[in-house]
């Protein structure tokens, strides 16, 4: 039996290594699936405009009139990678470092490297929560959430990594198995505050770890003075971290600069403080002010309050979410039964939080954030990706996931294929193609003018076209989901302005809208189809797919307007 266990452990290690290599390799390939505009417009698009001076579209969250996102994490991630490739090009180490591939992959690669914080967290936490280490690591590395979402530049990805670090800090144990005296107060304060500035929803994820840590502090200390000392350290470090974020955001989003501050009555500290206080930017407060307004949330889509429980959790985690729900109901039934029988009195609450009841506590780490996020009407699947850590730890204990392994493999393969390849999968390769076309050598000395009209696709990230802000010869028009009449009017208007010899107009649409464009009364001389591309907003009809025209339906069409029509 021991040899069988060792053999199984070796096989699990090899499988984890293979899945880890797949995570890194697929990032470099790169993945063509486009999950959500926020993966581009909350970091890479903004930093490409600021650091590389490229033409970009600044989202509303980064407008100085009402900034809702901190600039610290975009600077530390996409900003650092773009500064690095810019420096390599300036030093002539790499003459063409800045191109659509490096602009896409360099920040993704950094996030992929960061994603192994999850693996490290499982390595640290599995023994503490009595989970099978290598089964937990394989569940984590084989999940399409890790392979796809955690290799993308989402603020939700950073939220998940900070949540993992927080769980590691509050789940410490001595080598003899006993609980270690909590000494991580400063780091816990820093991570909690950083997570709050990254996404204020981080407080929902941090609540149970903080309560668990507070319980350990109170239980392990005999002196009230020592307990207060731990909490003071946490609060002071949290306040210091908040000051750093507020200062950085204030400098970025306002006209305050070091030169301006120095010129304000040199030596007058009070004037400097007054200037900063007047222009102070606290992005999480703006975020909360915006998102607590139901009308604002409705602009982004309203969902039933049970969407996270009944749809998003299953969409991300499959059978693991279902098993957790089943175990959660059993846990509730158990503790309600105990309360009715009045057997535990004051032991009822601690019984949920001490490490001896690890499964119960992990379920709380999973369901409490999920419940808080369900209070908001806008519910997207990516909001739940930080919950993968407590879920895999729970699923890898007591052999829960073993008998479902074939279903788990099929589910994650389909999820990775759908979201990593198919979903809006033609848009990124399309931008790569257009970037090469725009930057190809011109046959004449006259500059060429390009008009790129996108319709019924996700927002095209402009930075991947690699166009400098000073270049006025490229125009991007995003028609979003415009109706047939509006779309045709815009195309006809562009065609009527088609006067110069070196003007090129391209219309980019999914195959499901190709028939609509044919009704617009204009002709096209070139058509490029990028396969595959699936738009959930304009899904292909099954009847058309079965007719043999599936290749056109599942493609993104690049149509060049014919100027000789």
Coordinates of C-alpha atoms in Angstrom, one line a residue:
X1 CA 0.0 0.0 0.0
X2 CA 2.9 2.4 0.8
X3 CA 4.5 1.8 -2.6
X4 CA 1.1 2.5 -4.3
X5 CA 0.8 5.8 -2.4
X6 CA 4.4 6.7 -3.3
X7 CA 3.7 5.9 -7.0
X8 CA 0.5 7.9 -6.9
X9 CA 2.3 10.9 -5.4
X10 CA 5.0 10.7 -8.0
X11 CA 2.4 10.6 -10.8
X12 CA 0.6 13.6 -9.2
X13 CA 3.9 15.5 -9.1
X14 CA 4.6 14.8 -12.7
X15 CA 1.1 15.8 -13.7
X16 CA 1.4 19.1 -11.7
X17 CA 4.7 19.9 -13.5
X18 CA 3.1 19.2 -16.9
X19 CA 0.1 21.5 -16.1
X20 CA 2.5 24.2 -14.8
X21 CA 4.4 24.0 -18.0
X22 CA 1.1 24.2 -20.0
X23 CA 0.2 27.4 -18.0
X24 CA 3.4 29.1 -18.9
X25 CA 3.6 27.8 -22.5
X26 CA 0.0 28.7 -23.3
X27 CA 0.6 32.2 -22.0
X28 CA 3.6 32.6 -24.5
X29 CA 1.7 31.0 -27.4
X30 CA -0.4 33.2 -26.7
X31 CA -4.0 32.5 -25.7
X32 CA -6.4 34.0 -28.3
X33 CA -9.6 34.0 -26.2
X34 CA -10.8 37.4 -25.0
X35 CA -12.6 37.1 -21.6
X36 CA -13.7 40.6 -20.8
X37 CA -12.6 44.2 -21.7
X38 CA -11.5 44.7 -18.1
X39 CA -8.5 42.4 -18.7
X40 CA -7.1 45.2 -21.0
X41 CA -8.7 48.4 -20.0
X42 CA -7.9 48.3 -16.3
X43 CA -4.1 48.1 -16.7
X44 CA -2.3 47.4 -20.1
X45 CA -4.3 49.9 -22.1
X46 CA -3.8 52.7 -19.6
X47 CA -0.1 52.0 -19.0
X48 CA 0.6 51.7 -22.8
X49 CA -0.7 55.2 -23.2
X50 CA 1.2 56.6 -20.2
X51 CA 4.6 54.8 -20.6
X52 CA 4.8 54.0 -24.3
X53 CA 2.9 57.1 -25.6
X54 CA 0.5 54.9 -27.7
X55 CA -3.0 55.7 -28.8
X56 CA -5.3 54.2 -26.3
X57 CA -8.8 54.5 -24.9
X58 CA -8.9 55.6 -21.3
X59 CA -11.8 54.0 -19.4
X60 CA -14.1 55.9 -17.2
X61 CA -12.5 54.5 -14.0
X62 CA -9.2 56.3 -14.8
X63 CA -10.7 59.7 -15.7
X64 CA -9.3 62.3 -13.3
X65 CA -12.8 63.8 -12.7
X66 CA -13.9 60.7 -10.7
X67 CA -11.1 58.0 -10.5
X68 CA -12.3 54.7 -9.2
X69 CA -9.2 52.5 -9.7
X70 CA -5.8 52.9 -8.0
X71 CA -2.9 53.3 -10.4
X72 CA -0.4 51.5 -8.1
X73 CA -1.1 48.0 -9.2
X74 CA -1.2 48.9 -13.0
X75 CA 2.1 50.6 -12.6
X76 CA 3.6 47.7 -10.7
X77 CA 2.5 45.1 -13.3
X78 CA 1.9 46.3 -16.8
X79 CA 3.8 49.5 -16.2
X80 CA 6.9 47.7 -15.1
X81 CA 6.8 45.3 -18.1
X82 CA 6.3 48.2 -20.6
X83 CA 9.0 50.2 -19.0
X84 CA 11.3 47.2 -19.4
X85 CA 10.6 46.6 -23.1
X86 CA 10.9 50.4 -23.7
X87 CA 14.3 50.5 -22.0
X88 CA 15.5 47.5 -24.1
X89 CA 14.5 49.3 -27.3
X90 CA 16.0 52.6 -26.3
X91 CA 19.3 50.8 -25.4
X92 CA 19.3 49.1 -28.9
X93 CA 19.3 45.7 -27.2
X94 CA 16.1 44.9 -29.1
X95 CA 15.3 47.1 -32.0
X96 CA 11.7 46.0 -32.4
X97 CA 10.8 45.1 -28.8
X98 CA 7.6 47.0 -28.9
X99 CA 5.0 45.2 -31.0
X100 CA 1.6 43.7 -30.6
X101 CA 3.0 40.4 -29.4
X102 CA 5.2 41.8 -26.6
X103 CA 2.5 44.4 -25.7
X104 CA 0.1 41.5 -25.1
X105 CA 2.3 38.8 -23.6
X106 CA 4.7 40.7 -21.4
X107 CA 2.1 41.7 -18.7
X108 CA 0.4 38.4 -19.1
X109 CA 3.7 36.6 -18.5
X110 CA 4.2 38.6 -15.3
X111 CA 0.7 37.6 -14.1
X112 CA 1.4 34.0 -15.0
X113 CA 4.6 34.0 -12.8
X114 CA 2.5 35.6 -10.0
X115 CA -0.1 32.9 -10.4
X116 CA 2.3 30.4 -8.9
X117 CA 1.7 32.1 -5.6
X118 CA -1.5 30.0 -5.6
X119 CA 0.6 26.8 -5.9
X120 CA 2.9 28.0 -3.1
X121 CA -0.1 28.7 -1.0
X122 CA -1.6 25.2 -1.5
X123 CA 1.9 23.8 -0.6
X124 CA 1.8 25.7 2.6
X125 CA -1.8 25.3 3.5
X126 CA -2.6 21.7 2.5
X127 CA -1.0 20.1 5.7
X128 CA -2.7 22.7 7.9
X129 CA -6.2 22.1 6.5
X130 CA -5.7 18.3 6.3
X131 CA -5.9 18.2 2.5
X132 CA -4.0 15.9 0.2
X133 CA -1.1 18.1 -1.0
X134 CA -0.6 16.8 -4.5
X135 CA -4.3 16.2 -5.2
X136 CA -4.9 19.8 -4.2
X137 CA -2.1 21.1 -6.5
X138 CA -3.3 19.0 -9.4
X139 CA -6.9 20.3 -8.9
X140 CA -5.5 23.9 -8.8
X141 CA -3.2 23.6 -11.8
X142 CA -5.7 21.7 -13.9
X143 CA -8.5 24.1 -13.3
X144 CA -9.3 26.2 -16.4
X145 CA -9.7 29.1 -13.9
X146 CA -6.0 28.9 -13.2
X147 CA -5.0 28.3 -16.8
X148 CA -7.1 31.1 -18.3
X149 CA -8.2 33.7 -15.7
X150 CA -5.0 33.7 -13.6
X151 CA -2.8 34.3 -16.6
X152 CA -4.8 37.5 -17.5
X153 CA -4.4 41.0 -16.3
X154 CA -7.5 41.2 -14.2
X155 CA -7.8 43.1 -10.9
X156 CA -9.7 40.0 -9.8
X157 CA -6.5 37.9 -10.4
X158 CA -4.6 40.2 -8.0
X159 CA -7.4 39.9 -5.6
X160 CA -7.1 36.2 -5.6
X161 CA -3.4 36.3 -5.1
X162 CA -3.7 38.6 -2.1
X163 CA -6.4 36.5 -0.7
X164 CA -4.1 33.4 -1.0
X165 CA -1.3 35.3 0.8
X166 CA -3.7 36.3 3.5
X167 CA -4.8 32.7 4.0
X168 CA -1.2 31.7 4.3
X169 CA -0.5 34.3 7.0
X170 CA -3.4 33.4 9.2
X171 CA -2.9 29.6 8.9
X172 CA 0.5 29.1 10.6
X173 CA 1.5 26.0 12.6
X174 CA 4.6 24.9 14.4
X175 CA 6.5 21.8 13.3
X176 CA 5.0 19.8 16.2
X177 CA 1.5 20.5 14.9
X178 CA 0.4 23.0 17.5
X179 CA -0.8 26.5 16.5
X180 CA 2.0 29.1 16.3
X181 CA 1.7 32.4 18.1
X182 CA 0.4 34.9 15.5
X183 CA 3.2 37.3 14.6
X184 CA 2.1 38.4 11.1
X185 CA 0.1 41.5 12.2
X186 CA 2.0 44.0 10.1
X187 CA 1.9 41.9 6.9
X188 CA -1.8 41.2 7.4
X189 CA -2.5 44.9 7.7
X190 CA -0.5 45.7 4.5
X191 CA -2.1 42.9 2.4
X192 CA -5.7 43.7 3.6
X193 CA -5.3 47.4 2.7
X194 CA -3.6 46.7 -0.6
X195 CA -6.4 44.3 -1.5
X196 CA -9.0 47.0 -0.5
X197 CA -7.4 49.6 -2.8
X198 CA -7.1 47.0 -5.6
X199 CA -10.8 46.1 -5.3
X200 CA -12.9 47.2 -2.3
X201 CA -14.7 43.8 -2.6
X202 CA -11.5 42.3 -1.1
X203 CA -13.0 43.0 2.3
X204 CA -15.6 40.3 1.6
X205 CA -12.8 37.8 1.0
X206 CA -10.7 39.0 3.9
X207 CA -13.5 38.9 6.5
X208 CA -13.2 35.2 7.5
X209 CA -9.4 35.1 7.5
X210 CA -9.3 38.2 9.7
X211 CA -11.9 36.7 12.1
X212 CA -9.9 33.5 12.2
X213 CA -6.7 35.3 12.9
X214 CA -8.3 37.4 15.6
X215 CA -9.6 34.2 17.3
X216 CA -6.1 32.8 17.2
X217 CA -4.7 36.0 18.7
X218 CA -7.2 36.1 21.6
X219 CA -6.8 32.3 22.3
X220 CA -3.0 32.3 22.3
X221 CA -2.4 35.4 24.5
X222 CA -2.8 35.6 28.2
X223 CA -2.2 39.3 28.4
X224 CA -4.7 41.8 27.1
X225 CA -1.8 44.2 26.5
X226 CA -0.3 41.7 24.0
X227 CA -3.6 41.3 22.2
X228 CA -4.0 45.0 21.9
X229 CA -0.4 45.2 20.6
X230 CA -1.2 42.8 17.8
X231 CA -4.2 44.8 16.7
X232 CA -2.3 48.1 16.9
X233 CA 0.4 46.8 14.6
X234 CA -2.2 45.7 12.1
X235 CA -4.0 49.1 12.2
X236 CA -0.8 51.2 12.0
X237 CA 0.5 49.2 9.0
X238 CA -2.9 49.3 7.3
X239 CA -2.9 53.1 7.7
X240 CA 0.6 53.5 6.4
X241 CA -0.2 51.4 3.3
X242 CA -3.4 53.5 2.7
X243 CA -1.3 56.7 2.9
X244 CA 1.1 55.3 0.2
X245 CA -1.8 54.4 -2.1
X246 CA -3.6 57.7 -1.6
X247 CA -0.4 59.7 -2.2
X248 CA 0.4 57.8 -5.4
X249 CA -3.2 58.2 -6.7
X250 CA -3.2 61.8 -5.8
X251 CA 0.0 62.5 -7.7
X252 CA -1.3 60.5 -10.7
X253 CA -4.9 61.8 -11.0
X254 CA -4.4 65.5 -10.1
X255 CA -2.1 68.3 -11.3
X256 CA -0.1 68.0 -8.1
X257 CA 3.6 67.4 -8.9
X258 CA 6.8 67.5 -6.9
X259 CA 7.7 70.8 -8.6
X260 CA 4.4 72.3 -7.7
X261 CA 4.8 71.2 -4.1
X262 CA 8.3 72.6 -3.9
X263 CA 7.2 75.9 -5.2
X264 CA 4.5 76.3 -2.6
X265 CA 6.1 78.6 -0.1
X266 CA 9.4 76.6 0.4
X267 CA 9.6 75.3 3.9
X268 CA 5.9 75.6 4.7
X269 CA 4.9 72.1 5.5
X270 CA 1.4 73.1 6.4
X271 CA 0.9 74.6 2.9
X272 CA 2.1 71.4 1.3
X273 CA -0.2 69.3 3.5
X274 CA -3.1 71.6 2.6
X275 CA -2.4 71.3 -1.1
X276 CA -2.4 67.5 -0.9
X277 CA -5.5 67.4 1.3
X278 CA -7.4 69.6 -1.1
X279 CA -6.6 67.4 -4.1
X280 CA -6.6 64.0 -2.2
X281 CA -7.8 61.1 -4.2
X282 CA -9.2 58.0 -2.4
X283 CA -10.1 55.7 -5.2
X284 CA -11.9 53.0 -3.1
X285 CA -14.4 55.5 -1.8
X286 CA -15.2 56.6 -5.3
X287 CA -15.5 53.0 -6.3
X288 CA -18.0 52.3 -3.5
X289 CA -19.9 55.5 -4.1
X290 CA -20.4 54.5 -7.8
X291 CA -21.2 50.8 -7.2
X292 CA -23.5 51.3 -4.3
X293 CA -25.8 53.2 -6.6
X294 CA -28.2 50.6 -8.2
X295 CA -28.7 52.8 -11.2
X296 CA -25.0 52.7 -12.0
X297 CA -24.8 48.9 -11.5
X298 CA -27.8 48.5 -13.9
X299 CA -25.7 50.2 -16.6
X300 CA -23.3 47.2 -16.5
X301 CA -26.0 44.6 -16.2
X302 CA -28.3 43.4 -13.4
X303 CA -28.6 39.8 -12.4
X304 CA -30.7 37.9 -9.9
X305 CA -29.1 37.7 -6.5
X306 CA -28.7 34.0 -6.7
X307 CA -26.6 34.1 -9.9
X308 CA -23.3 33.5 -8.1
X309 CA -24.7 30.5 -6.3
X310 CA -26.6 28.9 -9.1
X311 CA -24.8 29.9 -12.3
X312 CA -21.3 31.5 -11.9
X313 CA -20.0 29.1 -9.3
X314 CA -20.9 26.1 -11.5
X315 CA -19.5 27.9 -14.6
X316 CA -16.1 28.4 -13.0
X317 CA -15.7 25.3 -10.7
X318 CA -18.2 22.7 -12.0
X319 CA -18.8 19.7 -9.7
X320 CA -16.5 21.2 -7.0
X321 CA -19.0 24.0 -6.4
X322 CA -21.9 21.5 -6.3
X323 CA -20.0 19.3 -3.7
X324 CA -19.3 22.4 -1.6
X325 CA -22.9 23.3 -1.6
X326 CA -23.9 19.8 -0.5
X327 CA -21.3 19.9 2.3
X328 CA -22.4 23.3 3.3
X329 CA -26.0 22.2 3.8
X330 CA -24.8 19.3 5.9
X331 CA -22.7 21.6 8.0
X332 CA -25.6 23.9 8.6
X333 CA -27.9 21.0 9.5
X334 CA -25.3 19.7 11.9
X335 CA -24.8 23.1 13.8
X336 CA -28.5 23.9 13.8
X337 CA -29.1 20.5 15.3
X338 CA -26.4 21.2 18.0
X339 CA -28.0 24.5 18.8
X340 CA -31.4 23.0 19.2
X341 CA -30.0 20.4 21.5
X342 CA -28.1 23.1 23.4
X343 CA -24.9 21.1 23.6
X344 CA -22.3 23.6 22.7
X345 CA -23.6 27.0 24.0
X346 CA -20.5 29.2 23.8
X347 CA -18.6 26.6 21.8
X348 CA -20.9 26.9 18.8
X349 CA -19.1 29.8 17.1
X350 CA -15.5 28.8 17.9
X351 CA -16.4 25.3 16.6
X352 CA -16.6 26.8 13.2
X353 CA -13.4 28.7 13.3
X354 CA -10.7 26.6 15.0
X355 CA -8.4 24.5 12.9
X356 CA -9.7 21.2 14.3
X357 CA -12.9 21.9 12.3
X358 CA -10.9 22.6 9.1
X359 CA -13.6 21.5 6.6
X360 CA -16.2 23.8 8.2
X361 CA -13.8 26.7 8.3
X362 CA -12.8 26.3 4.6
X363 CA -16.5 26.2 3.7
X364 CA -16.9 29.5 5.5
X365 CA -13.9 30.9 3.7
X366 CA -15.7 29.9 0.5
X367 CA -19.3 30.8 1.1
X368 CA -19.1 34.0 3.2
X369 CA -17.4 36.0 0.4
X370 CA -19.8 34.4 -2.1
X371 CA -22.7 35.5 0.0
X372 CA -21.5 39.1 0.4
X373 CA -20.8 39.4 -3.3
X374 CA -24.4 38.1 -4.0
X375 CA -25.8 41.2 -2.2
X376 CA -24.9 43.2 -5.4
X377 CA -27.1 43.0 -8.5
X378 CA -24.1 43.0 -10.9
X379 CA -22.6 39.5 -10.8
X380 CA -20.0 38.3 -13.2
X381 CA -18.2 34.9 -13.0
X382 CA -14.7 36.4 -12.7
X383 CA -15.7 38.1 -9.4
X384 CA -15.5 34.6 -7.8
X385 CA -12.1 33.4 -9.1
X386 CA -10.3 34.2 -5.7
X387 CA -12.4 31.4 -4.2
X388 CA -10.5 28.7 -6.0
X389 CA -8.0 28.3 -3.2
X390 CA -10.3 27.3 -0.3
X391 CA -12.4 25.3 -2.7
X392 CA -9.5 23.1 -3.9
X393 CA -8.2 22.6 -0.4
X394 CA -11.7 21.5 0.7
X395 CA -12.2 19.3 -2.3
X396 CA -8.8 17.6 -1.8
X397 CA -9.6 16.5 1.7
X398 CA -11.2 13.2 2.5
X399 CA -11.0 12.2 -1.2
X400 CA -14.1 14.2 -2.2
X401 CA -13.0 14.9 -5.7
X402 CA -11.4 11.6 -6.6
X403 CA -14.5 9.8 -7.8
X404 CA -15.4 12.7 -10.0
X405 CA -12.0 13.0 -11.7
X406 CA -13.2 12.2 -15.2
X407 CA -16.0 14.7 -15.0
X408 CA -13.5 17.3 -13.7
X409 CA -11.1 16.7 -16.6
X410 CA -13.8 17.0 -19.2
X411 CA -15.2 20.1 -17.6
X412 CA -11.9 21.9 -17.4
X413 CA -10.9 20.9 -20.9
X414 CA -14.1 22.3 -22.3
X415 CA -13.8 25.5 -20.2
X416 CA -10.2 26.1 -21.2
X417 CA -11.1 25.5 -24.9
X418 CA -14.1 27.8 -24.8
X419 CA -12.6 30.7 -22.8
X420 CA -9.0 30.3 -23.8
X421 CA -9.6 29.8 -27.5
X422 CA -13.1 30.4 -28.8
X423 CA -14.7 33.2 -26.8
X424 CA -14.1 36.4 -28.9
X425 CA -11.1 34.5 -30.1
X426 CA -10.6 36.3 -33.4
X427 CA -10.2 39.8 -32.1
X428 CA -6.7 39.6 -30.7
X429 CA -5.3 37.8 -33.9
X430 CA -7.2 40.4 -35.9
X431 CA -5.4 43.2 -34.1
X432 CA -2.1 41.4 -34.6
X433 CA -2.9 41.2 -38.4
X434 CA -3.9 44.9 -38.6
X435 CA -0.8 46.0 -36.7
X436 CA 1.4 44.3 -39.2
X437 CA -0.6 45.8 -42.1
X438 CA -0.4 49.3 -40.7
X439 CA 3.3 49.1 -40.1
X440 CA 4.2 47.4 -43.4
X441 CA 6.4 49.5 -45.7
X442 CA 4.5 52.0 -47.8
X443 CA 4.9 51.8 -51.6
X444 CA 4.9 55.6 -51.9
X445 CA 6.1 58.5 -49.8
X446 CA 2.6 59.5 -49.0
X447 CA 1.3 58.3 -45.6
X448 CA -1.5 55.8 -45.7
X449 CA -4.7 56.5 -43.8
X450 CA -6.6 53.6 -42.1
X451 CA -10.1 53.6 -40.7
X452 CA -10.9 50.5 -38.6
X453 CA -14.6 50.0 -37.8
X454 CA -15.4 47.3 -35.3
X455 CA -18.9 46.1 -34.8
X456 CA -20.5 43.4 -32.6
X457 CA -17.1 42.6 -30.9
X458 CA -15.8 43.4 -27.5
X459 CA -14.0 46.7 -27.2
X460 CA -10.8 46.5 -29.3
X461 CA -7.7 47.3 -27.1
X462 CA -6.1 50.1 -29.2
X463 CA -2.7 49.6 -27.7
X464 CA -2.2 46.4 -29.6
X465 CA -2.2 48.3 -32.8
X466 CA 1.1 50.0 -31.6
X467 CA 0.1 53.4 -32.9
X468 CA 1.8 56.5 -31.4
X469 CA -0.3 59.3 -30.1
X470 CA 1.3 61.6 -32.7
X471 CA 0.1 59.4 -35.6
X472 CA -3.2 60.9 -36.9
X473 CA -3.4 58.5 -39.8
X474 CA -5.2 55.7 -38.0
X475 CA -8.8 56.0 -36.8
X476 CA -10.6 53.4 -34.7
X477 CA -14.4 53.4 -34.6
X478 CA -16.1 51.1 -32.1
X479 CA -19.7 50.5 -33.0
X480 CA -20.2 47.9 -30.2
X481 CA -23.6 46.2 -30.7
X482 CA -25.2 48.8 -33.0
X483 CA -28.3 47.8 -34.9
X484 CA -28.4 47.2 -38.7
X485 CA -29.6 50.7 -39.6
X486 CA -27.0 52.5 -37.5
X487 CA -24.3 50.2 -38.7
X488 CA -25.1 50.6 -42.4
X489 CA -25.4 54.4 -42.1
X490 CA -21.9 54.6 -40.6
X491 CA -20.4 52.3 -43.3
X492 CA -22.1 54.3 -46.0
X493 CA -20.9 57.6 -44.5
X494 CA -17.3 56.2 -44.4
X495 CA -17.7 55.1 -48.0
X496 CA -18.8 58.5 -49.1
X497 CA -15.7 60.1 -47.6
X498 CA -13.5 57.6 -49.4
X499 CA -11.6 60.1 -51.5
X500 CA -7.8 59.7 -51.1
X501 CA -5.8 57.1 -53.0
X502 CA -4.0 55.9 -49.9
X503 CA -7.1 55.6 -47.7
X504 CA -8.1 52.1 -46.5
X505 CA -11.3 51.3 -44.7
X506 CA -11.7 48.0 -42.9
X507 CA -14.9 46.7 -41.3
X508 CA -14.4 44.0 -38.6
X509 CA -17.4 41.9 -37.7
X510 CA -18.2 38.3 -36.5
X511 CA -19.5 35.9 -39.1
X512 CA -23.0 35.9 -37.5
X513 CA -23.4 39.6 -38.7
X514 CA -21.9 39.1 -42.2
X515 CA -25.3 38.8 -43.8
X516 CA -26.3 42.1 -42.2
X517 CA -23.4 43.9 -43.8
X518 CA -24.3 42.5 -47.2
X519 CA -27.5 44.6 -47.0
X520 CA -25.7 47.9 -46.6
X521 CA -25.3 48.5 -50.3
X522 CA -21.5 48.7 -50.3
X523 CA -18.9 46.3 -51.8
X524 CA -15.7 44.9 -50.4
X525 CA -12.6 43.9 -52.4
X526 CA -10.8 41.8 -49.8
X527 CA -12.1 39.6 -47.0
X528 CA -10.0 37.9 -44.4
X529 CA -11.6 35.4 -42.0
X530 CA -9.9 34.7 -38.7
X531 CA -10.9 31.4 -37.1
X532 CA -12.2 30.6 -34.5
X533 CA -14.3 33.4 -33.1
X534 CA -17.5 32.8 -31.0
X535 CA -19.6 35.8 -29.8
X536 CA -22.0 35.0 -27.0
X537 CA -23.8 38.2 -27.8
X538 CA -24.4 37.1 -31.4
X539 CA -24.3 33.3 -31.2
X540 CA -24.4 31.3 -34.4
X541 CA -27.7 29.5 -35.2
X542 CA -27.5 25.7 -35.0
X543 CA -29.4 25.4 -38.2
X544 CA -26.7 27.4 -40.0
X545 CA -23.9 25.5 -38.4
X546 CA -25.4 22.2 -39.6
X547 CA -25.8 23.6 -43.2
X548 CA -22.0 23.5 -43.8
X549 CA -21.5 27.3 -43.4
X550 CA -20.1 26.8 -39.9
X551 CA -16.6 28.0 -40.8
X552 CA -17.9 31.5 -41.8
X553 CA -20.2 31.6 -38.8
X554 CA -17.4 30.8 -36.4
X555 CA -15.0 33.3 -37.8
X556 CA -14.2 37.0 -37.5
X557 CA -14.4 38.8 -40.8
X558 CA -12.0 41.6 -41.9
X559 CA -13.7 43.4 -44.8
X560 CA -11.8 46.0 -46.9
X561 CA -14.1 48.5 -48.5
X562 CA -13.8 48.8 -52.3
X563 CA -13.0 52.4 -53.3
X564 CA -13.8 51.6 -57.0
X565 CA -17.4 50.6 -56.3

